[in-house]
Amino acid sequence: DKLGTLLHEVVGHASGIINEGVGQPKETMKEYASTLEEGRADLVALYFIMTNKPIELGLLESIEGGEAEYDSYIRNGLMLQLRRIEPGENIEEAHMQNRQMVSAWAYEKGLKDNVIEKKIKTDSLGIEKTFFVVNDYEKLQNLFGQLLREIQRIKSEGDYKAGKALVENYGVKVDTSLHKEVLERCKQFNS
C-alpha cells in the first residue's frame, strides 16, 4: 500500500506531457481535471507495481505485493469506499471518483476474459455478500496500461468530451443495491 502511494505521488504526478499548443488540464478538462489526474497517477502506480523493477530495487519481496495492491484497489474502488457516501448520493470527491472509474472500467473491459469476477456468496445466516476477485493479474495490468494510455491522450490533447464521458460513465454513479449492502455490512464497525 505504501509503495503504491509513493509511486502515485512521486512517479505518477510527475509524469505525462501536454501536447504543444494545448492548454493546461485545469483549463481543458475543467471540472474533470482532478479526477483524471488522480486516475492517471493511480494507473502509473498500478501498472509499475506489477513489474520486476520494485523487486530489483528491493522495494517488494515478490510480485505478490503487487497482486495484493491490485486486490485492495479493486475492492476499495468497487465497494469499500461506498461506505463514505450517503444513500442516494453520487460520488463527488475526485479521489473517490477516480478509484471507482479505474476499477469499474477495468471490470467492464475485462468481463469477457473474467479478469475480475463478481462473486456472490451466502453466509451461514443466509445473507448474500458480494465480493470482487481478481482472476488474472497480468491481464488486469494490461487493462490498467490501456486506460493509462487513454487518460494521458485525453489530457495531452485536451479532449474534454472523452474525459467527461470517462468520468461520468464510470466514476460518478453509485450502484444502489451494492451501496446498500456495503452500508449494511459496515454497520457493525464504530470507527
Short mmCIF file of C-alpha atoms in Angstrom, two decimals:
data_model
loop_
_atom_site.label_atom_id
_atom_site.label_comp_id
_atom_site.label_asym_id
_atom_site.label_seq_id
_atom_site.Cartn_x
_atom_site.Cartn_y
_atom_site.Cartn_z
CA ASP A 1 0.00 0.00 0.00
CA LYS A 2 2.79 2.44 0.90
CA LEU A 3 4.67 1.63 -2.29
CA GLY A 4 1.50 2.22 -4.33
CA THR A 5 1.06 5.60 -2.68
CA LEU A 6 4.70 6.55 -3.28
CA LEU A 7 4.53 5.52 -6.95
CA HIS A 8 1.31 7.54 -7.28
CA GLU A 9 2.74 10.68 -5.68
CA VAL A 10 6.35 10.65 -6.89
CA VAL A 11 6.17 8.99 -10.31
CA GLY A 12 2.50 9.32 -11.26
CA HIS A 13 2.02 13.02 -10.61
CA ALA A 14 5.47 13.83 -12.03
CA SER A 15 4.85 12.15 -15.38
CA GLY A 16 2.90 12.98 -18.52
CA ILE A 17 3.27 15.73 -21.12
CA ILE A 18 0.63 18.02 -22.60
CA ASN A 19 0.83 18.43 -26.39
CA GLU A 20 2.22 21.71 -27.65
CA GLY A 21 -0.49 24.33 -28.05
CA VAL A 22 -2.94 22.55 -25.73
CA GLY A 23 -3.91 24.39 -22.55
CA GLN A 24 -3.33 23.07 -19.07
CA PRO A 25 -5.79 20.36 -17.90
CA LYS A 26 -7.42 22.69 -15.37
CA GLU A 27 -8.46 24.77 -18.43
CA THR A 28 -9.21 21.99 -20.91
CA MET A 29 -10.66 19.33 -18.58
CA LYS A 30 -12.35 21.84 -16.27
CA GLU A 31 -14.35 20.05 -13.54
CA TYR A 32 -12.89 16.66 -14.57
CA ALA A 33 -9.22 17.71 -14.33
CA SER A 34 -8.64 16.49 -10.76
CA THR A 35 -10.36 13.13 -11.23
CA LEU A 36 -8.45 12.45 -14.45
CA GLU A 37 -5.12 13.47 -12.88
CA GLU A 38 -5.70 11.26 -9.84
CA GLY A 39 -6.70 8.42 -12.15
CA ARG A 40 -3.58 8.86 -14.24
CA ALA A 41 -1.35 8.89 -11.14
CA ASP A 42 -3.06 5.77 -9.74
CA LEU A 43 -2.68 3.99 -13.07
CA VAL A 44 1.04 4.78 -13.27
CA ALA A 45 1.44 3.26 -9.79
CA LEU A 46 -0.78 0.27 -10.55
CA TYR A 47 0.98 -0.50 -13.79
CA PHE A 48 4.53 -0.29 -12.47
CA ILE A 49 3.91 -2.05 -9.14
CA MET A 50 3.38 -5.25 -11.14
CA THR A 51 6.75 -5.07 -12.92
CA ASN A 52 10.04 -6.55 -11.71
CA LYS A 53 11.56 -3.11 -11.07
CA PRO A 54 10.24 -2.73 -7.48
CA ILE A 55 11.66 -6.21 -6.71
CA GLU A 56 15.04 -5.35 -8.31
CA LEU A 57 15.18 -2.17 -6.20
CA GLY A 58 14.35 -4.11 -3.02
CA LEU A 59 11.03 -2.31 -2.56
CA LEU A 60 8.98 -5.52 -2.80
CA GLU A 61 9.97 -9.05 -1.89
CA SER A 62 7.90 -10.61 -4.66
CA ILE A 63 5.25 -9.85 -7.25
CA GLU A 64 2.68 -10.94 -4.66
CA GLY A 65 2.99 -7.46 -3.12
CA GLY A 66 1.73 -6.01 -6.40
CA GLU A 67 -1.07 -8.58 -6.54
CA ALA A 68 -2.14 -7.59 -3.02
CA GLU A 69 -2.26 -3.94 -4.13
CA TYR A 70 -4.48 -4.91 -7.10
CA ASP A 71 -6.84 -6.84 -4.81
CA SER A 72 -7.07 -3.93 -2.39
CA TYR A 73 -7.53 -1.30 -5.09
CA ILE A 74 -10.37 -3.16 -6.83
CA ARG A 75 -12.11 -3.96 -3.53
CA ASN A 76 -11.93 -0.32 -2.45
CA GLY A 77 -12.82 1.16 -5.84
CA LEU A 78 -15.86 -1.02 -6.40
CA MET A 79 -17.12 -1.45 -2.83
CA LEU A 80 -15.40 -0.28 0.34
CA GLN A 81 -15.27 3.43 -0.40
CA LEU A 82 -19.06 3.42 -0.82
CA ARG A 83 -19.35 3.34 2.98
CA ARG A 84 -18.44 7.04 2.93
CA ILE A 85 -21.35 8.00 0.63
CA GLU A 86 -24.84 8.85 1.88
CA PRO A 87 -27.68 6.77 0.40
CA GLY A 88 -28.96 8.26 -2.85
CA GLU A 89 -25.89 10.44 -3.39
CA ASN A 90 -23.41 10.33 -6.27
CA ILE A 91 -19.65 10.20 -5.81
CA GLU A 92 -18.37 13.78 -5.86
CA GLU A 93 -14.82 13.69 -4.43
CA ALA A 94 -12.09 13.40 -7.11
CA HIS A 95 -10.06 10.61 -5.45
CA MET A 96 -13.19 8.51 -4.94
CA GLN A 97 -14.44 9.16 -8.48
CA ASN A 98 -11.04 8.17 -9.81
CA ARG A 99 -10.89 4.90 -7.86
CA GLN A 100 -14.36 3.87 -8.99
CA MET A 101 -13.67 5.00 -12.57
CA VAL A 102 -10.48 2.94 -12.83
CA SER A 103 -11.97 -0.14 -11.12
CA ALA A 104 -15.31 -0.09 -12.93
CA TRP A 105 -13.69 0.50 -16.32
CA ALA A 106 -11.23 -2.39 -15.77
CA TYR A 107 -14.06 -4.65 -14.52
CA GLU A 108 -16.20 -3.90 -17.58
CA LYS A 109 -13.37 -4.19 -20.12
CA GLY A 110 -12.20 -7.47 -18.58
CA LEU A 111 -15.63 -9.15 -18.42
CA LYS A 112 -15.19 -11.36 -21.49
CA ASP A 113 -11.93 -12.77 -20.07
CA ASN A 114 -13.24 -12.88 -16.46
CA VAL A 115 -10.29 -10.73 -15.35
CA ILE A 116 -12.23 -9.51 -12.30
CA GLU A 117 -15.03 -11.76 -11.13
CA LYS A 118 -18.06 -10.61 -9.20
CA LYS A 119 -18.96 -13.37 -6.75
CA ILE A 120 -21.97 -13.55 -4.50
CA LYS A 121 -21.69 -15.89 -1.53
CA THR A 122 -24.31 -16.76 1.04
CA ASP A 123 -23.09 -16.75 4.64
CA SER A 124 -24.20 -19.08 7.45
CA LEU A 125 -27.17 -16.78 8.23
CA GLY A 126 -28.39 -16.89 4.63
CA ILE A 127 -27.23 -13.35 3.86
CA GLU A 128 -25.79 -12.78 0.38
CA LYS A 129 -22.46 -10.97 0.23
CA THR A 130 -20.74 -9.58 -2.86
CA PHE A 131 -17.01 -9.97 -3.47
CA PHE A 132 -14.78 -8.93 -6.39
CA VAL A 133 -11.92 -11.33 -7.12
CA VAL A 134 -9.01 -10.65 -9.46
CA ASN A 135 -8.54 -13.79 -11.57
CA ASP A 136 -5.80 -12.58 -13.92
CA TYR A 137 -3.29 -10.04 -12.64
CA GLU A 138 -1.36 -9.90 -15.92
CA LYS A 139 -4.48 -9.06 -17.94
CA LEU A 140 -5.52 -6.52 -15.30
CA GLN A 141 -2.11 -4.85 -15.58
CA ASN A 142 -2.65 -4.68 -19.34
CA LEU A 143 -6.08 -3.10 -18.84
CA PHE A 144 -4.57 -0.55 -16.45
CA GLY A 145 -1.98 0.25 -19.13
CA GLN A 146 -4.69 0.74 -21.77
CA LEU A 147 -6.64 3.10 -19.52
CA LEU A 148 -3.46 4.98 -18.58
CA ARG A 149 -2.72 5.49 -22.27
CA GLU A 150 -6.26 6.77 -22.91
CA ILE A 151 -6.29 9.17 -19.94
CA GLN A 152 -2.90 10.55 -20.95
CA ARG A 153 -4.19 11.01 -24.51
CA ILE A 154 -7.27 12.82 -23.20
CA LYS A 155 -5.16 15.16 -21.06
CA SER A 156 -2.45 15.67 -23.70
CA GLU A 157 -4.97 16.56 -26.40
CA GLY A 158 -7.40 18.46 -24.16
CA ASP A 159 -10.23 16.09 -25.17
CA TYR A 160 -12.90 17.38 -22.80
CA LYS A 161 -15.69 15.28 -24.34
CA ALA A 162 -13.80 11.99 -23.84
CA GLY A 163 -12.69 12.98 -20.33
CA LYS A 164 -16.23 13.86 -19.32
CA ALA A 165 -17.58 10.58 -20.74
CA LEU A 166 -14.99 8.52 -18.88
CA VAL A 167 -15.63 10.16 -15.50
CA GLU A 168 -19.42 10.35 -15.84
CA ASN A 169 -19.83 6.80 -17.18
CA TYR A 170 -17.58 5.08 -14.66
CA GLY A 171 -16.81 7.35 -11.70
CA VAL A 172 -19.93 9.16 -10.54
CA LYS A 173 -22.99 6.91 -10.29
CA VAL A 174 -23.38 4.54 -7.36
CA ASP A 175 -24.82 1.02 -7.71
CA THR A 176 -27.65 1.42 -5.19
CA SER A 177 -28.05 -2.27 -4.28
CA LEU A 178 -24.30 -2.73 -3.80
CA HIS A 179 -24.17 0.52 -1.82
CA LYS A 180 -26.96 -0.70 0.45
CA GLU A 181 -25.08 -3.96 1.02
CA VAL A 182 -21.83 -2.15 1.83
CA LEU A 183 -23.56 0.12 4.34
CA GLU A 184 -25.26 -2.86 5.97
CA ARG A 185 -22.02 -4.85 6.19
CA CYS A 186 -20.20 -1.85 7.71
CA LYS A 187 -22.83 -1.12 10.37
CA GLN A 188 -21.01 -3.29 12.91
CA PHE A 189 -17.93 -1.02 12.82
CA ASN A 190 -17.96 2.11 15.00
CA SER A 191 -14.95 3.91 13.53
#
